[in-house]
JSON list of C-alpha atoms and ligand atoms in Angstrom, two decimals:
[
{"chain": "R", "resi": 29, "resn": "MET", "atom": "CA", "xyz": [-8.68, -14.53, -16.18]},
{"chain": "R", "resi": 30, "resn": "LYS", "atom": "CA", "xyz": [-5.72, -13.28, -14.23]},
{"chain": "R", "resi": 31, "resn": "MET", "atom": "CA", "xyz": [-5.06, -10.57, -16.82]},
{"chain": "R", "resi": 32, "resn": "LYS", "atom": "CA", "xyz": [-8.61, -9.31, -16.44]},
{"chain": "R", "resi": 33, "resn": "ILE", "atom": "CA", "xyz": [-8.17, -8.93, -12.70]},
{"chain": "R", "resi": 34, "resn": "MET", "atom": "CA", "xyz": [-4.88, -7.09, -13.20]},
{"chain": "R", "resi": 35, "resn": "THR", "atom": "CA", "xyz": [-6.55, -4.66, -15.60]},
{"chain": "R", "resi": 36, "resn": "LEU", "atom": "CA", "xyz": [-9.17, -3.92, -12.98]},
{"chain": "R", "resi": 37, "resn": "GLY", "atom": "CA", "xyz": [-6.44, -3.23, -10.44]},
{"chain": "R", "resi": 38, "resn": "ILE", "atom": "CA", "xyz": [-4.73, -0.74, -12.73]},
{"chain": "R", "resi": 39, "resn": "ALA", "atom": "CA", "xyz": [-8.07, 0.94, -13.43]},
{"chain": "R", "resi": 40, "resn": "ALA", "atom": "CA", "xyz": [-8.58, 1.32, -9.67]},
{"chain": "R", "resi": 41, "resn": "CYS", "atom": "CA", "xyz": [-5.19, 3.08, -9.47]},
{"chain": "R", "resi": 42, "resn": "ALA", "atom": "CA", "xyz": [-6.19, 5.50, -12.20]},
{"chain": "R", "resi": 43, "resn": "THR", "atom": "CA", "xyz": [-9.24, 6.69, -10.26]},
{"chain": "R", "resi": 44, "resn": "VAL", "atom": "CA", "xyz": [-6.99, 8.01, -7.48]},
{"chain": "R", "resi": 45, "resn": "ALA", "atom": "CA", "xyz": [-6.12, 11.65, -8.15]},
{"chain": "R", "resi": 46, "resn": "ASN", "atom": "CA", "xyz": [-2.53, 12.80, -8.76]},
{"chain": "R", "resi": 47, "resn": "ALA", "atom": "CA", "xyz": [-0.21, 11.12, -11.20]},
{"chain": "R", "resi": 48, "resn": "GLY", "atom": "CA", "xyz": [1.24, 7.92, -9.82]},
{"chain": "R", "resi": 49, "resn": "ALA", "atom": "CA", "xyz": [4.80, 7.84, -8.56]},
{"chain": "R", "resi": 50, "resn": "PHE", "atom": "CA", "xyz": [7.19, 4.96, -9.10]},
{"chain": "R", "resi": 51, "resn": "PHE", "atom": "CA", "xyz": [9.50, 3.57, -6.50]},
{"chain": "R", "resi": 52, "resn": "SER", "atom": "CA", "xyz": [12.00, 0.71, -6.38]},
{"chain": "R", "resi": 53, "resn": "GLU", "atom": "CA", "xyz": [12.62, -0.86, -3.00]},
{"chain": "R", "resi": 54, "resn": "VAL", "atom": "CA", "xyz": [16.02, -0.32, -1.40]},
{"chain": "R", "resi": 55, "resn": "GLU", "atom": "CA", "xyz": [17.48, -3.02, 0.87]},
{"chain": "R", "resi": 56, "resn": "ASP", "atom": "CA", "xyz": [18.02, -3.33, 3.80]},
{"chain": "R", "resi": 57, "resn": "ASN", "atom": "CA", "xyz": [14.37, -2.63, 4.57]},
{"chain": "R", "resi": 58, "resn": "ASN", "atom": "CA", "xyz": [13.81, -5.67, 6.78]},
{"chain": "R", "resi": 59, "resn": "SER", "atom": "CA", "xyz": [12.38, -3.87, 9.82]},
{"chain": "R", "resi": 60, "resn": "ILE", "atom": "CA", "xyz": [10.14, -0.93, 10.64]},
{"chain": "R", "resi": 61, "resn": "ALA", "atom": "CA", "xyz": [13.23, 1.05, 11.63]},
{"chain": "R", "resi": 62, "resn": "MET", "atom": "CA", "xyz": [14.69, 0.48, 8.13]},
{"chain": "R", "resi": 63, "resn": "ALA", "atom": "CA", "xyz": [11.43, 1.01, 6.19]},
{"chain": "R", "resi": 64, "resn": "ASN", "atom": "CA", "xyz": [11.58, 2.67, 2.75]},
{"chain": "R", "resi": 65, "resn": "ASP", "atom": "CA", "xyz": [9.64, 5.96, 2.99]},
{"chain": "R", "resi": 66, "resn": "ILE", "atom": "CA", "xyz": [7.24, 6.36, 0.06]},
{"chain": "R", "resi": 67, "resn": "GLY", "atom": "CA", "xyz": [6.05, 9.83, 1.09]},
{"chain": "R", "resi": 68, "resn": "SER", "atom": "CA", "xyz": [3.19, 11.89, 2.53]},
{"chain": "R", "resi": 69, "resn": "PHE", "atom": "CA", "xyz": [-0.30, 12.13, 1.10]},
{"chain": "R", "resi": 70, "resn": "ASP", "atom": "CA", "xyz": [-2.87, 14.90, 1.44]},
{"chain": "R", "resi": 71, "resn": "THR", "atom": "CA", "xyz": [-6.02, 15.92, -0.46]},
{"chain": "R", "resi": 72, "resn": "PRO", "atom": "CA", "xyz": [-6.91, 14.59, -2.99]},
{"chain": "R", "resi": 73, "resn": "GLY", "atom": "CA", "xyz": [-4.66, 11.57, -2.39]},
{"chain": "R", "resi": 74, "resn": "GLY", "atom": "CA", "xyz": [-2.25, 9.80, -4.70]},
{"chain": "R", "resi": 75, "resn": "SER", "atom": "CA", "xyz": [-0.77, 6.53, -5.77]},
{"chain": "R", "resi": 76, "resn": "VAL", "atom": "CA", "xyz": [2.58, 4.79, -5.80]},
{"chain": "R", "resi": 77, "resn": "ALA", "atom": "CA", "xyz": [3.72, 1.75, -7.77]},
{"chain": "R", "resi": 78, "resn": "ILE", "atom": "CA", "xyz": [6.55, -0.16, -6.12]},
{"chain": "R", "resi": 79, "resn": "ASP", "atom": "CA", "xyz": [8.94, -2.61, -7.74]},
{"chain": "R", "resi": 80, "resn": "GLY", "atom": "CA", "xyz": [10.52, -5.16, -5.44]},
{"chain": "R", "resi": 81, "resn": "THR", "atom": "CA", "xyz": [11.90, -8.65, -4.90]},
{"chain": "R", "resi": 82, "resn": "ILE", "atom": "CA", "xyz": [11.29, -11.09, -2.09]},
{"chain": "R", "resi": 83, "resn": "THR", "atom": "CA", "xyz": [14.06, -13.58, -1.54]},
{"chain": "R", "resi": 84, "resn": "ARG", "atom": "CA", "xyz": [14.35, -16.31, 1.08]},
{"chain": "R", "resi": 85, "resn": "SER", "atom": "CA", "xyz": [14.20, -14.76, 4.59]},
{"chain": "R", "resi": 86, "resn": "ASP", "atom": "CA", "xyz": [13.43, -11.33, 3.12]},
{"chain": "R", "resi": 87, "resn": "VAL", "atom": "CA", "xyz": [10.68, -8.90, 4.08]},
{"chain": "R", "resi": 88, "resn": "ASP", "atom": "CA", "xyz": [10.19, -5.40, 2.68]},
{"chain": "R", "resi": 89, "resn": "TRP", "atom": "CA", "xyz": [8.90, -2.62, 4.91]},
{"chain": "R", "resi": 90, "resn": "PHE", "atom": "CA", "xyz": [7.52, 0.65, 3.55]},
{"chain": "R", "resi": 91, "resn": "SER", "atom": "CA", "xyz": [6.35, 3.73, 5.47]},
{"chain": "R", "resi": 92, "resn": "PHE", "atom": "CA", "xyz": [3.93, 6.47, 4.48]},
{"chain": "R", "resi": 93, "resn": "THR", "atom": "CA", "xyz": [2.19, 9.41, 6.13]},
{"chain": "R", "resi": 94, "resn": "LEU", "atom": "CA", "xyz": [-1.41, 10.53, 5.70]},
{"chain": "R", "resi": 95, "resn": "ASP", "atom": "CA", "xyz": [-1.84, 14.26, 6.39]},
{"chain": "R", "resi": 96, "resn": "ASN", "atom": "CA", "xyz": [-5.61, 13.78, 6.51]},
{"chain": "R", "resi": 97, "resn": "THR", "atom": "CA", "xyz": [-7.96, 10.83, 6.93]},
{"chain": "R", "resi": 98, "resn": "ALA", "atom": "CA", "xyz": [-7.99, 8.72, 3.78]},
{"chain": "R", "resi": 99, "resn": "SER", "atom": "CA", "xyz": [-11.56, 7.72, 2.94]},
{"chain": "R", "resi": 100, "resn": "LEU", "atom": "CA", "xyz": [-10.18, 4.79, 0.98]},
{"chain": "R", "resi": 101, "resn": "SER", "atom": "CA", "xyz": [-6.73, 3.21, 1.00]},
{"chain": "R", "resi": 102, "resn": "PHE", "atom": "CA", "xyz": [-5.71, 0.20, -1.01]},
{"chain": "R", "resi": 103, "resn": "PHE", "atom": "CA", "xyz": [-2.62, -1.95, -1.21]},
{"chain": "R", "resi": 104, "resn": "ALA", "atom": "CA", "xyz": [-2.45, -4.64, -3.90]},
{"chain": "R", "resi": 105, "resn": "ALA", "atom": "CA", "xyz": [0.44, -6.83, -5.04]},
{"chain": "R", "resi": 106, "resn": "PHE", "atom": "CA", "xyz": [1.05, -8.51, -8.38]},
{"chain": "R", "resi": 107, "resn": "SER", "atom": "CA", "xyz": [3.66, -11.09, -9.29]},
{"chain": "R", "resi": 108, "resn": "VAL", "atom": "CA", "xyz": [4.60, -13.22, -12.24]},
{"chain": "R", "resi": 109, "resn": "GLY", "atom": "CA", "xyz": [4.84, -16.93, -11.44]},
{"chain": "R", "resi": 110, "resn": "ASN", "atom": "CA", "xyz": [3.82, -18.80, -8.35]},
{"chain": "R", "resi": 111, "resn": "GLY", "atom": "CA", "xyz": [5.14, -16.57, -5.60]},
{"chain": "R", "resi": 112, "resn": "ASP", "atom": "CA", "xyz": [3.07, -16.55, -2.41]},
{"chain": "R", "resi": 113, "resn": "GLY", "atom": "CA", "xyz": [3.13, -13.14, -0.74]},
{"chain": "R", "resi": 114, "resn": "ILE", "atom": "CA", "xyz": [1.63, -11.74, 2.46]},
{"chain": "R", "resi": 115, "resn": "MET", "atom": "CA", "xyz": [1.05, -8.20, 3.64]},
{"chain": "R", "resi": 116, "resn": "GLN", "atom": "CA", "xyz": [0.72, -6.44, 6.98]},
{"chain": "R", "resi": 117, "resn": "LEU", "atom": "CA", "xyz": [-0.43, -2.90, 7.78]},
{"chain": "R", "resi": 118, "resn": "VAL", "atom": "CA", "xyz": [0.90, -1.47, 11.05]},
{"chain": "R", "resi": 119, "resn": "THR", "atom": "CA", "xyz": [0.36, 1.82, 12.90]},
{"chain": "R", "resi": 120, "resn": "ASP", "atom": "CA", "xyz": [3.13, 4.10, 14.17]},
{"chain": "R", "resi": 121, "resn": "SER", "atom": "CA", "xyz": [2.77, 2.48, 17.60]},
{"chain": "R", "resi": 122, "resn": "GLY", "atom": "CA", "xyz": [3.30, -1.06, 16.29]},
{"chain": "R", "resi": 123, "resn": "ASP", "atom": "CA", "xyz": [-0.34, -2.11, 16.24]},
{"chain": "R", "resi": 124, "resn": "VAL", "atom": "CA", "xyz": [-0.99, -4.59, 13.40]},
{"chain": "R", "resi": 125, "resn": "ILE", "atom": "CA", "xyz": [-4.34, -3.41, 12.00]},
{"chain": "R", "resi": 126, "resn": "ALA", "atom": "CA", "xyz": [-4.57, -5.56, 8.87]},
{"chain": "R", "resi": 127, "resn": "PHE", "atom": "CA", "xyz": [-3.13, -8.76, 7.42]},
{"chain": "R", "resi": 128, "resn": "ASP", "atom": "CA", "xyz": [-3.78, -10.48, 4.12]},
{"chain": "R", "resi": 129, "resn": "ASP", "atom": "CA", "xyz": [-2.50, -13.56, 2.35]},
{"chain": "R", "resi": 130, "resn": "ASP", "atom": "CA", "xyz": [-4.37, -14.33, -0.88]},
{"chain": "R", "resi": 131, "resn": "SER", "atom": "CA", "xyz": [-7.07, -11.69, -1.52]},
{"chain": "R", "resi": 132, "resn": "GLY", "atom": "CA", "xyz": [-5.23, -10.35, -4.58]},
{"chain": "R", "resi": 133, "resn": "VAL", "atom": "CA", "xyz": [-4.25, -11.89, -7.90]},
{"chain": "R", "resi": 134, "resn": "GLY", "atom": "CA", "xyz": [-3.14, -15.54, -7.60]},
{"chain": "R", "resi": 135, "resn": "LEU", "atom": "CA", "xyz": [-1.45, -16.02, -4.23]},
{"chain": "R", "resi": 136, "resn": "MET", "atom": "CA", "xyz": [-0.79, -12.31, -3.78]},
{"chain": "R", "resi": 137, "resn": "PRO", "atom": "CA", "xyz": [-2.29, -10.23, -0.96]},
{"chain": "R", "resi": 138, "resn": "ALA", "atom": "CA", "xyz": [-4.54, -7.18, -1.23]},
{"chain": "R", "resi": 139, "resn": "ILE", "atom": "CA", "xyz": [-5.78, -4.92, 1.56]},
{"chain": "R", "resi": 140, "resn": "GLN", "atom": "CA", "xyz": [-8.45, -2.24, 1.36]},
{"chain": "R", "resi": 141, "resn": "VAL", "atom": "CA", "xyz": [-9.10, 0.05, 4.33]},
{"chain": "R", "resi": 142, "resn": "GLU", "atom": "CA", "xyz": [-11.80, 2.70, 4.73]},
{"chain": "R", "resi": 143, "resn": "ASN", "atom": "CA", "xyz": [-11.29, 5.80, 6.90]},
{"chain": "R", "resi": 144, "resn": "LEU", "atom": "CA", "xyz": [-7.63, 5.36, 7.69]},
{"chain": "R", "resi": 145, "resn": "ALA", "atom": "CA", "xyz": [-6.85, 8.20, 10.13]},
{"chain": "R", "resi": 146, "resn": "ALA", "atom": "CA", "xyz": [-4.07, 10.75, 9.60]},
{"chain": "R", "resi": 147, "resn": "GLY", "atom": "CA", "xyz": [-0.69, 9.52, 10.80]},
{"chain": "R", "resi": 148, "resn": "THR", "atom": "CA", "xyz": [2.31, 7.45, 9.85]},
{"chain": "R", "resi": 149, "resn": "TYR", "atom": "CA", "xyz": [1.88, 3.79, 8.91]},
{"chain": "R", "resi": 150, "resn": "TYR", "atom": "CA", "xyz": [4.08, 0.86, 7.97]},
{"chain": "R", "resi": 151, "resn": "LEU", "atom": "CA", "xyz": [3.37, -1.75, 5.33]},
{"chain": "R", "resi": 152, "resn": "ALA", "atom": "CA", "xyz": [5.21, -5.06, 5.27]},
{"chain": "R", "resi": 153, "resn": "PHE", "atom": "CA", "xyz": [5.35, -7.17, 2.13]},
{"chain": "R", "resi": 154, "resn": "GLY", "atom": "CA", "xyz": [6.77, -10.64, 2.63]},
{"chain": "R", "resi": 155, "resn": "GLY", "atom": "CA", "xyz": [6.59, -14.36, 1.92]},
{"chain": "R", "resi": 156, "resn": "PHE", "atom": "CA", "xyz": [3.95, -16.84, 3.04]},
{"chain": "R", "resi": 157, "resn": "GLY", "atom": "CA", "xyz": [4.83, -18.32, 6.43]},
{"chain": "R", "resi": 158, "resn": "ASP", "atom": "CA", "xyz": [6.51, -15.23, 7.89]},
{"chain": "R", "resi": 159, "resn": "VAL", "atom": "CA", "xyz": [3.47, -14.06, 9.84]},
{"chain": "R", "resi": 160, "resn": "ASP", "atom": "CA", "xyz": [-0.20, -15.01, 9.59]},
{"chain": "R", "resi": 161, "resn": "SER", "atom": "CA", "xyz": [-3.62, -13.62, 10.40]},
{"chain": "R", "resi": 162, "resn": "THR", "atom": "CA", "xyz": [-3.12, -14.14, 14.15]},
{"chain": "R", "resi": 163, "resn": "SER", "atom": "CA", "xyz": [-0.63, -11.23, 14.01]},
{"chain": "R", "resi": 164, "resn": "VAL", "atom": "CA", "xyz": [-3.58, -8.80, 14.03]},
{"chain": "R", "resi": 165, "resn": "ASP", "atom": "CA", "xyz": [-4.15, -9.95, 17.63]},
{"chain": "R", "resi": 166, "resn": "THR", "atom": "CA", "xyz": [-0.56, -10.62, 18.70]},
{"chain": "R", "resi": 167, "resn": "ASP", "atom": "CA", "xyz": [1.07, -7.67, 16.86]},
{"chain": "R", "resi": 168, "resn": "GLU", "atom": "CA", "xyz": [3.88, -10.00, 15.72]},
{"chain": "R", "resi": 169, "resn": "LEU", "atom": "CA", "xyz": [5.75, -8.13, 12.97]},
{"chain": "R", "resi": 170, "resn": "ALA", "atom": "CA", "xyz": [7.01, -9.69, 9.73]},
{"chain": "R", "resi": 171, "resn": "ASP", "atom": "CA", "xyz": [10.77, -10.27, 10.05]},
{"chain": "R", "resi": 172, "resn": "GLY", "atom": "CA", "xyz": [11.48, -12.41, 6.97]},
{"chain": "R", "resi": 173, "resn": "LEU", "atom": "CA", "xyz": [12.20, -15.47, 9.10]},
{"chain": "R", "resi": 174, "resn": "SER", "atom": "CA", "xyz": [10.40, -18.78, 8.47]},
{"chain": "R", "resi": 175, "resn": "HIS", "atom": "CA", "xyz": [9.61, -18.37, 4.78]},
{"chain": "R", "resi": 176, "resn": "THR", "atom": "CA", "xyz": [11.36, -19.66, 1.64]},
{"chain": "R", "resi": 177, "resn": "GLU", "atom": "CA", "xyz": [9.57, -17.61, -1.06]},
{"chain": "R", "resi": 178, "resn": "ASP", "atom": "CA", "xyz": [11.58, -16.12, -3.92]},
{"chain": "R", "resi": 179, "resn": "PHE", "atom": "CA", "xyz": [9.83, -13.87, -6.46]},
{"chain": "R", "resi": 180, "resn": "GLY", "atom": "CA", "xyz": [9.63, -10.39, -7.95]},
{"chain": "R", "resi": 181, "resn": "TYR", "atom": "CA", "xyz": [6.56, -8.25, -7.32]},
{"chain": "R", "resi": 182, "resn": "LYS", "atom": "CA", "xyz": [4.82, -4.98, -8.04]},
{"chain": "R", "resi": 183, "resn": "LEU", "atom": "CA", "xyz": [2.94, -3.30, -5.24]},
{"chain": "R", "resi": 184, "resn": "SER", "atom": "CA", "xyz": [0.19, -0.82, -6.01]},
{"chain": "R", "resi": 185, "resn": "ILE", "atom": "CA", "xyz": [-0.71, 1.67, -3.26]},
{"chain": "R", "resi": 186, "resn": "GLY", "atom": "CA", "xyz": [-3.43, 4.30, -3.49]},
{"chain": "R", "resi": 187, "resn": "PHE", "atom": "CA", "xyz": [-5.15, 6.83, -1.23]},
{"chain": "R", "resi": 188, "resn": "SER", "atom": "CA", "xyz": [-8.33, 8.79, -1.75]},
{"chain": "R", "resi": 189, "resn": "ILE", "atom": "CA", "xyz": [-8.47, 11.76, 0.61]},
{"chain": "R", "resi": 190, "resn": "VAL", "atom": "CA", "xyz": [-11.63, 13.87, 0.79]},
{"chain": "R", "resi": 191, "resn": "PRO", "atom": "CA", "xyz": [-11.14, 17.55, 1.74]},
{"chain": "R", "resi": 192, "resn": "ALA", "atom": "CA", "xyz": [-11.84, 18.40, 5.38]},
{"chain": "R", "resi": 193, "resn": "PRO", "atom": "CA", "xyz": [-14.86, 20.76, 5.87]},
{"chain": "R", "resi": 194, "resn": "GLY", "atom": "CA", "xyz": [-12.53, 23.75, 6.34]},
{"chain": "R", "resi": 195, "resn": "ALA", "atom": "CA", "xyz": [-11.02, 23.20, 2.90]},
{"chain": "R", "resi": 196, "resn": "LEU", "atom": "CA", "xyz": [-14.36, 23.14, 1.05]},
{"chain": "R", "resi": 197, "resn": "ALA", "atom": "CA", "xyz": [-14.28, 26.90, 0.27]},
{"chain": "R", "resi": 198, "resn": "LEU", "atom": "CA", "xyz": [-10.96, 26.50, -1.51]},
{"chain": "R", "resi": 199, "resn": "PHE", "atom": "CA", "xyz": [-12.30, 23.49, -3.39]},
{"chain": "R", "resi": 200, "resn": "GLY", "atom": "CA", "xyz": [-15.23, 25.64, -4.60]},
{"chain": "R", "resi": 201, "resn": "MET", "atom": "CA", "xyz": [-12.88, 28.31, -5.93]},
{"chain": "R", "resi": 202, "resn": "GLY", "atom": "CA", "xyz": [-11.06, 25.67, -7.94]},
{"chain": "R", "resi": 203, "resn": "GLY", "atom": "CA", "xyz": [-14.38, 24.74, -9.53]},
{"chain": "R", "resi": 204, "resn": "ILE", "atom": "CA", "xyz": [-15.04, 28.35, -10.61]},
{"chain": "R", "resi": 205, "resn": "VAL", "atom": "CA", "xyz": [-11.63, 28.61, -12.25]},
{"chain": "R", "resi": 206, "resn": "MET", "atom": "CA", "xyz": [-12.28, 25.40, -14.17]},
{"chain": "R", "resi": 207, "resn": "THR", "atom": "CA", "xyz": [-15.64, 26.71, -15.44]},
{"chain": "R", "resi": 208, "resn": "ARG", "atom": "CA", "xyz": [-14.04, 29.91, -16.72]},
{"chain": "R", "resi": 209, "resn": "ARG", "atom": "CA", "xyz": [-11.37, 27.98, -18.57]},
{"chain": "R", "resi": 210, "resn": "ARG", "atom": "CA", "xyz": [-14.02, 25.99, -20.42]},
{"chain": "R", "resi": 211, "resn": "ARG", "atom": "CA", "xyz": [-15.52, 29.21, -21.80]},
{"chain": "U", "resi": 11, "resn": "CA", "atom": "CA1", "xyz": [13.21, -7.13, -0.97]},
{"chain": "U", "resi": 12, "resn": "CA", "atom": "CA1", "xyz": [13.88, -6.58, 2.49]},
{"chain": "U", "resi": 13, "resn": "CA", "atom": "CA1", "xyz": [-0.37, -15.30, -0.24]},
{"chain": "U", "resi": 14, "resn": "CA", "atom": "CA1", "xyz": [8.49, -14.44, 10.96]}
]
């Protein structure tokens, strides 16, 4: 059953345009100031697969920039074993806009956001007990403290970015080129 869900997650990654990039976390990334930058994303979007480890009192922060509004953004974690992860999505100004505990596979978190505006964001991946759902109201940031989880994880991140109206002409030209190639 778990394998089936994982397959679905990978299929979801594949629907995001651009070949996926791979990234291994680099410690110390235990605060927003020390976040690992996973890059900028523009039309048509892209995906990143992250390899990481959560140890006792550890939290991993990642940053990314959207050059245009992402119609759909997803963040999903996978782990072997019984690790219990949590995830937080934070704006550049420190506003916690999403938290999840167990929406993913097993006790792993998953977050899906529609219409995420252009800008820089921070994603925290940590252990259960660090922060909870009240952080969306209090803006308490994950700091690694008050959790004893210890597990390896893979984090799947994807963005689907629809061209802005001004870019539609260019998009049309791309379509003509493709038609010619088929002939
Ligand atoms: Ca780590
Ligand atoms: Ca860390
Ligand atoms: Ca969890
Ligand atoms: Ca904490």
